[in-house]
mmCIF file of N, CA, C and O in Angstrom:
data_model
loop_
_atom_site.group_PDB
_atom_site.id
_atom_site.type_symbol
_atom_site.label_atom_id
_atom_site.label_comp_id
_atom_site.label_asym_id
_atom_site.label_seq_id
_atom_site.Cartn_x
_atom_site.Cartn_y
_atom_site.Cartn_z
ATOM 1 N N MET F 1 56.681 84.393 301.203
ATOM 2 C CA MET F 1 55.470 85.340 300.364
ATOM 3 C C MET F 1 55.838 86.639 300.514
ATOM 4 O O MET F 1 55.874 87.617 301.681
ATOM 5 N N LEU F 2 55.619 87.120 299.473
ATOM 6 C CA LEU F 2 56.036 88.644 299.357
ATOM 7 C C LEU F 2 54.734 89.564 299.620
ATOM 8 O O LEU F 2 53.582 89.076 299.334
ATOM 9 N N ASN F 3 55.237 90.603 300.052
ATOM 10 C CA ASN F 3 54.197 91.445 300.453
ATOM 11 C C ASN F 3 53.244 92.619 299.209
ATOM 12 O O ASN F 3 54.107 92.055 298.406
ATOM 13 N N ARG F 4 52.256 93.013 299.684
ATOM 14 C CA ARG F 4 51.422 93.527 298.770
ATOM 15 C C ARG F 4 52.079 94.799 298.306
ATOM 16 O O ARG F 4 52.275 95.091 296.794
ATOM 17 N N THR F 5 52.954 95.482 299.003
ATOM 18 C CA THR F 5 53.926 97.013 298.477
ATOM 19 C C THR F 5 54.767 96.329 297.451
ATOM 20 O O THR F 5 54.944 97.154 296.502
ATOM 21 N N GLY F 6 55.597 95.471 297.685
ATOM 22 C CA GLY F 6 56.846 94.869 296.938
ATOM 23 C C GLY F 6 56.179 94.696 295.412
ATOM 24 O O GLY F 6 56.579 94.788 294.207
ATOM 25 N N VAL F 7 54.971 93.544 295.395
ATOM 26 C CA VAL F 7 54.816 93.330 294.173
ATOM 27 C C VAL F 7 54.088 94.667 293.490
ATOM 28 O O VAL F 7 54.208 94.656 292.423
ATOM 29 N N ILE F 8 53.076 95.444 293.775
ATOM 30 C CA ILE F 8 53.037 96.501 293.413
ATOM 31 C C ILE F 8 53.762 97.782 293.447
ATOM 32 O O ILE F 8 54.038 98.104 291.873
ATOM 33 N N PHE F 9 54.999 97.919 293.834
ATOM 34 C CA PHE F 9 56.054 98.334 293.250
ATOM 35 C C PHE F 9 56.742 97.933 291.853
ATOM 36 O O PHE F 9 57.520 98.504 290.815
ATOM 37 N N CYS F 10 57.242 96.844 291.894
ATOM 38 C CA CYS F 10 57.838 95.795 290.707
ATOM 39 C C CYS F 10 57.075 96.142 289.571
ATOM 40 O O CYS F 10 57.462 96.435 288.685
ATOM 41 N N SER F 11 55.296 95.788 290.044
ATOM 42 C CA SER F 11 54.914 95.970 288.587
ATOM 43 C C SER F 11 54.647 97.488 287.882
ATOM 44 O O SER F 11 55.065 97.332 287.029
ATOM 45 N N VAL F 12 54.621 97.965 289.246
ATOM 46 C CA VAL F 12 53.905 99.615 288.631
ATOM 47 C C VAL F 12 55.867 100.270 287.938
ATOM 48 O O VAL F 12 55.888 100.741 286.808
ATOM 49 N N SER F 13 57.003 99.538 288.153
ATOM 50 C CA SER F 13 58.425 99.931 287.808
ATOM 51 C C SER F 13 58.339 99.219 286.464
ATOM 52 O O SER F 13 59.146 99.815 285.559
ATOM 53 N N LEU F 14 58.073 98.055 286.434
ATOM 54 C CA LEU F 14 58.032 97.544 285.233
ATOM 55 C C LEU F 14 57.317 98.150 284.061
ATOM 56 O O LEU F 14 57.851 98.469 282.744
ATOM 57 N N VAL F 15 55.952 98.681 284.346
ATOM 58 C CA VAL F 15 55.009 99.122 283.443
ATOM 59 C C VAL F 15 56.022 100.546 283.132
ATOM 60 O O VAL F 15 55.637 101.173 281.771
ATOM 61 N N LEU F 16 56.323 101.416 283.928
ATOM 62 C CA LEU F 16 56.969 102.342 283.709
ATOM 63 C C LEU F 16 58.194 102.698 282.986
ATOM 64 O O LEU F 16 58.480 103.281 282.041
ATOM 65 N N THR F 17 58.822 101.532 283.294
ATOM 66 C CA THR F 17 59.937 100.948 282.210
ATOM 67 C C THR F 17 60.433 100.705 280.743
ATOM 68 O O THR F 17 60.155 101.243 280.036
ATOM 69 N N VAL F 18 59.067 99.697 280.800
ATOM 70 C CA VAL F 18 58.374 99.591 279.215
ATOM 71 C C VAL F 18 58.055 100.839 278.623
ATOM 72 O O VAL F 18 58.374 101.054 277.019
ATOM 73 N N ALA F 19 57.439 101.685 279.289
ATOM 74 C CA ALA F 19 56.583 103.078 279.020
ATOM 75 C C ALA F 19 57.539 104.087 278.297
ATOM 76 O O ALA F 19 57.631 104.669 277.129
ATOM 77 N N VAL F 20 58.784 104.235 279.200
ATOM 78 C CA VAL F 20 59.760 105.239 278.744
ATOM 79 C C VAL F 20 60.790 104.519 277.725
ATOM 80 O O VAL F 20 60.944 105.074 276.951
ATOM 81 N N CYS F 21 60.393 103.185 277.334
ATOM 82 C CA CYS F 21 61.468 102.440 276.560
ATOM 83 C C CYS F 21 60.671 102.898 274.726
ATOM 84 O O CYS F 21 61.372 103.245 273.824
ATOM 85 N N ALA F 22 59.352 102.698 275.264
ATOM 86 C CA ALA F 22 58.747 102.877 273.841
ATOM 87 C C ALA F 22 58.507 103.997 273.616
ATOM 88 O O ALA F 22 59.098 104.416 272.364
ATOM 89 N N VAL F 23 58.460 105.236 274.705
ATOM 90 C CA VAL F 23 58.722 106.452 274.057
ATOM 91 C C VAL F 23 59.648 106.884 273.562
ATOM 92 O O VAL F 23 60.155 107.526 272.653
ATOM 93 N N GLY F 24 60.919 106.647 274.021
ATOM 94 C CA GLY F 24 62.320 106.842 273.821
ATOM 95 C C GLY F 24 62.869 106.324 272.425
ATOM 96 O O GLY F 24 63.096 106.763 271.769
ATOM 97 N N PHE F 25 62.361 105.060 272.236
ATOM 98 C CA PHE F 25 62.322 104.448 270.839
ATOM 99 C C PHE F 25 61.958 105.000 269.646
ATOM 100 O O PHE F 25 62.196 105.407 268.477
ATOM 101 N N SER F 26 60.438 105.595 269.863
ATOM 102 C CA SER F 26 59.730 106.081 268.827
ATOM 103 C C SER F 26 60.151 107.578 268.426
ATOM 104 O O SER F 26 60.361 107.564 267.462
ATOM 105 N N LEU F 27 61.166 108.256 269.908
ATOM 106 C CA LEU F 27 61.740 109.498 269.256
ATOM 107 C C LEU F 27 63.012 109.683 268.456
ATOM 108 O O LEU F 27 63.590 110.308 267.816
ATOM 109 N N ALA F 28 63.629 108.424 268.824
ATOM 110 C CA ALA F 28 64.807 108.180 268.122
ATOM 111 C C ALA F 28 64.909 106.804 266.991
ATOM 112 O O ALA F 28 66.213 107.127 266.078
ATOM 113 N N ALA F 29 63.678 106.598 266.573
ATOM 114 C CA ALA F 29 63.719 106.142 265.547
ATOM 115 C C ALA F 29 63.910 106.543 264.033
ATOM 116 O O ALA F 29 63.534 108.094 264.361
ATOM 117 N N LEU F 30 64.330 106.128 262.841
ATOM 118 C CA LEU F 30 64.417 107.137 261.859
ATOM 119 C C LEU F 30 62.870 107.082 260.987
ATOM 120 O O LEU F 30 61.954 106.334 261.621
ATOM 121 N N PRO F 31 62.692 108.270 260.412
ATOM 122 C CA PRO F 31 61.208 108.891 259.969
ATOM 123 C C PRO F 31 61.058 107.324 258.458
ATOM 124 O O PRO F 31 62.197 106.576 258.206
ATOM 125 N N ARG F 32 59.652 106.801 258.472
ATOM 126 C CA ARG F 32 59.511 105.934 257.765
ATOM 127 C C ARG F 32 60.062 106.177 255.909
ATOM 128 O O ARG F 32 60.425 105.432 255.066
ATOM 129 N N ALA F 33 59.756 107.642 256.023
ATOM 130 C CA ALA F 33 60.144 108.244 254.486
ATOM 131 C C ALA F 33 62.090 107.720 254.425
ATOM 132 O O ALA F 33 62.506 107.565 253.321
ATOM 133 N N THR F 34 62.949 108.004 255.563
ATOM 134 C CA THR F 34 64.156 107.951 255.191
ATOM 135 C C THR F 34 64.732 106.440 255.082
ATOM 136 O O THR F 34 65.515 106.150 254.067
ATOM 137 N N ILE F 35 63.741 105.834 255.719
ATOM 138 C CA ILE F 35 63.988 104.055 255.942
ATOM 139 C C ILE F 35 63.487 103.459 254.387
ATOM 140 O O ILE F 35 64.370 102.613 254.127
ATOM 141 N N ALA F 36 62.844 104.144 253.865
ATOM 142 C CA ALA F 36 62.080 103.635 252.720
ATOM 143 C C ALA F 36 63.343 104.132 251.855
ATOM 144 O O ALA F 36 63.519 103.446 250.506
ATOM 145 N N ALA F 37 63.610 105.612 251.673
ATOM 146 C CA ALA F 37 64.662 105.788 250.736
ATOM 147 C C ALA F 37 66.159 105.052 250.571
ATOM 148 O O ALA F 37 67.324 105.123 250.146
ATOM 149 N N SER F 38 66.574 104.727 251.826
ATOM 150 C CA SER F 38 67.726 104.105 252.190
ATOM 151 C C SER F 38 67.914 102.772 251.443
ATOM 152 O O SER F 38 68.515 102.252 251.164
ATOM 153 N N LYS F 39 66.385 101.973 251.384
ATOM 154 C CA LYS F 39 66.464 100.675 250.667
ATOM 155 C C LYS F 39 66.227 101.321 248.924
ATOM 156 O O LYS F 39 66.636 99.800 248.845
ATOM 157 N N GLN F 40 66.241 102.011 248.364
ATOM 158 C CA GLN F 40 66.330 102.195 247.162
ATOM 159 C C GLN F 40 68.224 102.810 246.868
ATOM 160 O O GLN F 40 68.263 103.511 247.199
ATOM 161 N N PRO F 41 68.554 101.712 245.611
ATOM 162 C CA PRO F 41 69.604 101.969 245.294
ATOM 163 C C PRO F 41 69.604 103.720 244.713
ATOM 164 O O PRO F 41 69.149 103.913 243.840
ATOM 165 N N ALA F 42 70.899 104.064 244.975
ATOM 166 C CA ALA F 42 71.039 105.308 244.025
ATOM 167 C C ALA F 42 72.169 105.157 242.950
ATOM 168 O O ALA F 42 72.829 104.849 243.013
ATOM 169 N N PRO F 43 71.663 106.137 241.642
ATOM 170 C CA PRO F 43 72.685 105.705 240.357
ATOM 171 C C PRO F 43 74.157 106.337 240.971
ATOM 172 O O PRO F 43 73.821 107.599 241.638
ATOM 173 N N PRO F 44 75.099 105.817 240.454
ATOM 174 C CA PRO F 44 76.373 106.648 240.672
ATOM 175 C C PRO F 44 76.212 107.852 240.091
ATOM 176 O O PRO F 44 77.121 108.793 240.975
ATOM 177 N N GLU F 45 75.739 108.483 239.334
ATOM 178 C CA GLU F 45 75.450 109.775 238.788
ATOM 179 C C GLU F 45 75.176 110.637 239.723
ATOM 180 O O GLU F 45 75.678 111.970 239.564
ATOM 181 N N THR F 46 74.317 110.544 240.734
ATOM 182 C CA THR F 46 73.816 111.526 241.638
ATOM 183 C C THR F 46 74.560 111.226 242.638
ATOM 184 O O THR F 46 74.194 112.437 243.153
ATOM 185 N N LEU F 47 75.966 110.418 243.158
ATOM 186 C CA LEU F 47 75.835 110.759 244.120
ATOM 187 C C LEU F 47 77.492 111.785 244.303
ATOM 188 O O LEU F 47 77.658 111.926 243.110
ATOM 189 N N PRO F 48 77.468 112.255 245.337
ATOM 190 C CA PRO F 48 78.594 113.795 245.206
ATOM 191 C C PRO F 48 79.816 112.848 244.802
ATOM 192 O O PRO F 48 80.079 112.099 245.405
ATOM 193 N N GLU F 49 80.414 113.798 244.709
ATOM 194 C CA GLU F 49 82.143 113.841 244.540
ATOM 195 C C GLU F 49 82.897 113.193 246.003
ATOM 196 O O GLU F 49 82.518 113.798 247.132
ATOM 197 N N LEU F 50 83.981 112.552 246.095
ATOM 198 C CA LEU F 50 84.307 111.837 247.358
ATOM 199 C C LEU F 50 85.653 112.648 247.390
ATOM 200 O O LEU F 50 86.583 112.617 246.422
ATOM 201 N N ASP F 51 85.974 113.093 248.611
ATOM 202 C CA ASP F 51 87.263 113.677 248.862
ATOM 203 C C ASP F 51 88.063 112.801 249.516
ATOM 204 O O ASP F 51 87.962 112.260 250.527
ATOM 205 N N LEU F 52 89.075 112.546 248.293
ATOM 206 C CA LEU F 52 90.036 110.995 249.096
ATOM 207 C C LEU F 52 91.475 112.031 249.745
ATOM 208 O O LEU F 52 91.790 112.536 249.084
ATOM 209 N N PRO F 53 91.916 111.798 250.578
ATOM 210 C CA PRO F 53 93.112 112.540 251.048
ATOM 211 C C PRO F 53 94.259 112.011 250.666
ATOM 212 O O PRO F 53 94.260 111.130 250.427
ATOM 213 N N GLY F 54 94.963 113.402 250.789
ATOM 214 C CA GLY F 54 96.197 112.966 249.404
ATOM 215 C C GLY F 54 96.091 112.818 248.114
ATOM 216 O O GLY F 54 97.318 112.821 247.141
ATOM 217 N N PHE F 55 94.793 113.031 247.756
ATOM 218 C CA PHE F 55 94.855 112.476 245.984
ATOM 219 C C PHE F 55 93.532 113.752 245.633
ATOM 220 O O PHE F 55 93.387 113.827 244.083
ATOM 221 N N GLY F 56 92.505 114.087 246.278
ATOM 222 C CA GLY F 56 91.685 114.771 245.647
ATOM 223 C C GLY F 56 90.440 114.813 245.709
ATOM 224 O O GLY F 56 90.336 113.620 246.065
ATOM 225 N N LYS F 57 89.237 115.050 244.791
ATOM 226 C CA LYS F 57 87.867 114.691 244.698
ATOM 227 C C LYS F 57 88.062 114.080 243.741
ATOM 228 O O LYS F 57 88.468 114.036 242.435
ATOM 229 N N VAL F 58 87.061 112.685 243.860
ATOM 230 C CA VAL F 58 86.681 111.665 242.559
ATOM 231 C C VAL F 58 85.645 111.786 242.692
ATOM 232 O O VAL F 58 84.412 111.248 243.799
ATOM 233 N N THR F 59 84.974 111.334 241.574
ATOM 234 C CA THR F 59 83.605 110.815 241.208
ATOM 235 C C THR F 59 83.348 109.493 241.654
ATOM 236 O O THR F 59 84.595 108.443 241.839
ATOM 237 N N ALA F 60 82.313 108.692 241.775
ATOM 238 C CA ALA F 60 81.737 107.417 241.986
ATOM 239 C C ALA F 60 82.186 106.873 241.093
ATOM 240 O O ALA F 60 82.281 105.476 241.115
ATOM 241 N N ILE F 61 81.829 107.220 239.936
ATOM 242 C CA ILE F 61 81.863 106.413 238.450
ATOM 243 C C ILE F 61 83.293 105.874 238.312
ATOM 244 O O ILE F 61 83.859 105.132 237.997
ATOM 245 N N ASP F 62 84.465 107.218 238.392
ATOM 246 C CA ASP F 62 85.648 107.167 237.892
ATOM 247 C C ASP F 62 86.516 106.231 239.556
ATOM 248 O O ASP F 62 86.932 105.131 238.666
ATOM 249 N N LEU F 63 85.922 106.360 240.386
ATOM 250 C CA LEU F 63 86.469 104.876 241.797
ATOM 251 C C LEU F 63 85.805 103.883 241.368
ATOM 252 O O LEU F 63 86.920 103.093 241.389
ATOM 253 N N MET F 64 84.967 103.428 240.717
ATOM 254 C CA MET F 64 84.000 102.185 240.411
ATOM 255 C C MET F 64 85.146 101.990 238.992
ATOM 256 O O MET F 64 85.428 100.470 239.332
ATOM 257 N N GLY F 65 85.272 102.562 238.295
ATOM 258 C CA GLY F 65 86.253 102.080 237.146
ATOM 259 C C GLY F 65 87.435 101.910 237.822
ATOM 260 O O GLY F 65 87.987 100.884 236.940
ATOM 261 N N TYR F 66 88.138 102.813 238.152
ATOM 262 C CA TYR F 66 89.401 102.331 238.518
ATOM 263 C C TYR F 66 89.510 101.193 239.008
ATOM 264 O O TYR F 66 90.510 100.256 239.298
ATOM 265 N N TYR F 67 88.385 100.635 240.079
ATOM 266 C CA TYR F 67 88.745 99.847 241.110
ATOM 267 C C TYR F 67 88.561 98.046 239.882
ATOM 268 O O TYR F 67 89.054 97.108 240.190
ATOM 269 N N ILE F 68 87.580 98.415 238.964
ATOM 270 C CA ILE F 68 87.121 97.622 237.609
ATOM 271 C C ILE F 68 88.849 97.252 237.207
ATOM 272 O O ILE F 68 88.934 95.839 236.551
ATOM 273 N N ASP F 69 89.050 98.235 236.497
ATOM 274 C CA ASP F 69 91.118 98.363 235.998
ATOM 275 C C ASP F 69 91.757 97.535 236.738
ATOM 276 O O ASP F 69 92.209 96.971 236.350
ATOM 277 N N ASN F 70 91.857 97.988 238.238
ATOM 278 C CA ASN F 70 92.958 97.751 239.025
ATOM 279 C C ASN F 70 92.248 96.553 239.993
ATOM 280 O O ASN F 70 92.164 97.536 241.164
ATOM 281 N N PRO F 71 91.528 95.425 239.997
ATOM 282 C CA PRO F 71 91.451 94.848 241.133
ATOM 283 C C PRO F 71 92.329 94.496 242.054
ATOM 284 O O PRO F 71 93.647 94.962 241.803
ATOM 285 N N PRO F 72 91.961 94.622 243.591
ATOM 286 C CA PRO F 72 93.159 94.140 244.533
ATOM 287 C C PRO F 72 93.734 93.075 244.044
ATOM 288 O O PRO F 72 93.428 92.061 243.952
ATOM 289 N N ALA F 73 95.286 93.152 244.535
ATOM 290 C CA ALA F 73 96.092 91.741 244.002
ATOM 291 C C ALA F 73 95.435 91.019 245.651
ATOM 292 O O ALA F 73 95.422 91.328 246.478
ATOM 293 N N PRO F 74 95.507 89.626 244.678
ATOM 294 C CA PRO F 74 95.375 88.355 245.087
ATOM 295 C C PRO F 74 96.417 88.093 246.565
ATOM 296 O O PRO F 74 97.542 88.355 245.799
ATOM 297 N N VAL F 75 96.343 87.421 247.534
ATOM 298 C CA VAL F 75 97.410 87.297 248.630
ATOM 299 C C VAL F 75 97.974 85.821 247.978
ATOM 300 O O VAL F 75 97.434 84.819 247.218
ATOM 301 N N ALA F 76 99.555 85.905 248.090
ATOM 302 C CA ALA F 76 100.188 85.131 247.248
ATOM 303 C C ALA F 76 99.978 84.018 248.367
ATOM 304 O O ALA F 76 99.606 83.940 249.760
ATOM 305 N N ALA F 77 100.468 82.773 247.781
ATOM 306 C CA ALA F 77 100.369 81.358 248.293
ATOM 307 C C ALA F 77 101.594 81.150 249.610
ATOM 308 O O ALA F 77 100.870 80.843 250.395
ATOM 309 N N GLY F 78 102.769 81.807 249.787
ATOM 310 C CA GLY F 78 103.525 81.815 250.909
ATOM 311 C C GLY F 78 103.117 82.786 252.012
ATOM 312 O O GLY F 78 104.203 83.036 252.663
ATOM 313 N N ALA F 79 102.383 83.704 251.477
ATOM 314 C CA ALA F 79 102.374 84.767 252.469
ATOM 315 C C ALA F 79 101.911 84.605 253.468
ATOM 316 O O ALA F 79 100.613 83.844 253.657
ATOM 317 N N ALA F 80 102.075 85.438 254.678
ATOM 318 C CA ALA F 80 101.160 85.688 255.858
ATOM 319 C C ALA F 80 99.863 86.128 255.803
ATOM 320 O O ALA F 80 99.612 87.094 254.800
ATOM 321 N N PRO F 81 99.015 85.232 256.655
ATOM 322 C CA PRO F 81 97.738 85.940 256.697
ATOM 323 C C PRO F 81 97.436 87.547 256.906
ATOM 324 O O PRO F 81 98.536 87.967 258.142
ATOM 325 N N ALA F 82 96.695 88.455 256.722
ATOM 326 C CA ALA F 82 96.281 89.294 257.339
ATOM 327 C C ALA F 82 95.855 89.584 258.277
ATOM 328 O O ALA F 82 95.678 88.806 259.115
ATOM 329 N N ALA F 83 96.777 90.619 259.367
ATOM 330 C CA ALA F 83 96.464 90.626 260.473
ATOM 331 C C ALA F 83 95.242 90.853 261.021
ATOM 332 O O ALA F 83 94.552 91.628 260.136
ATOM 333 N N ALA F 84 94.695 90.256 262.030
ATOM 334 C CA ALA F 84 92.956 90.609 262.330
ATOM 335 C C ALA F 84 92.707 91.716 263.076
ATOM 336 O O ALA F 84 93.800 92.289 263.616
ATOM 337 N N LYS F 85 92.225 92.842 262.490
ATOM 338 C CA LYS F 85 91.866 94.022 263.071
ATOM 339 C C LYS F 85 90.850 94.045 264.179
ATOM 340 O O LYS F 85 89.797 93.843 264.434
ATOM 341 N N ARG F 86 91.546 94.409 265.695
ATOM 342 C CA ARG F 86 90.579 94.511 266.587
ATOM 343 C C ARG F 86 90.516 95.890 267.243
ATOM 344 O O ARG F 86 91.516 96.733 267.234
ATOM 345 N N PHE F 87 89.541 96.264 268.181
ATOM 346 C CA PHE F 87 89.301 97.405 268.296
ATOM 347 C C PHE F 87 90.551 97.625 269.954
ATOM 348 O O PHE F 87 90.427 96.597 270.393
ATOM 349 N N GLY F 88 90.909 98.734 269.808
ATOM 350 C CA GLY F 88 92.142 98.685 270.915
ATOM 351 C C GLY F 88 92.010 99.588 271.987
ATOM 352 O O GLY F 88 92.655 99.547 272.813
ATOM 353 N N GLY F 89 90.733 100.584 272.109
ATOM 354 C CA GLY F 89 90.273 101.014 273.257
ATOM 355 C C GLY F 89 91.024 102.605 272.758
ATOM 356 O O GLY F 89 91.460 102.970 271.858
ATOM 357 N N CYS F 90 91.241 103.405 273.696
ATOM 358 C CA CYS F 90 91.714 104.602 274.248
ATOM 359 C C CYS F 90 93.283 104.668 273.691
ATOM 360 O O CYS F 90 93.923 103.941 274.557
#
């Protein structure tokens, strides 16, 4: 059977761990206003210009219009499947 000191040590360690996790989470969590704002969609007119490397700055409306006018090409029937992207490490 466990001795009294071991049970007290395990209990205090568990309580302290939960307390540290609760304080750490409350400090790391986003403010409620930021979370509420992130759930509201933004109109494209209010978005800043996007800097595309090798192309320049483009507005979100122009980028969406280009995507609608030029959708991605469908995969051909005899083409090889797209390679799976995996994290390669350092």
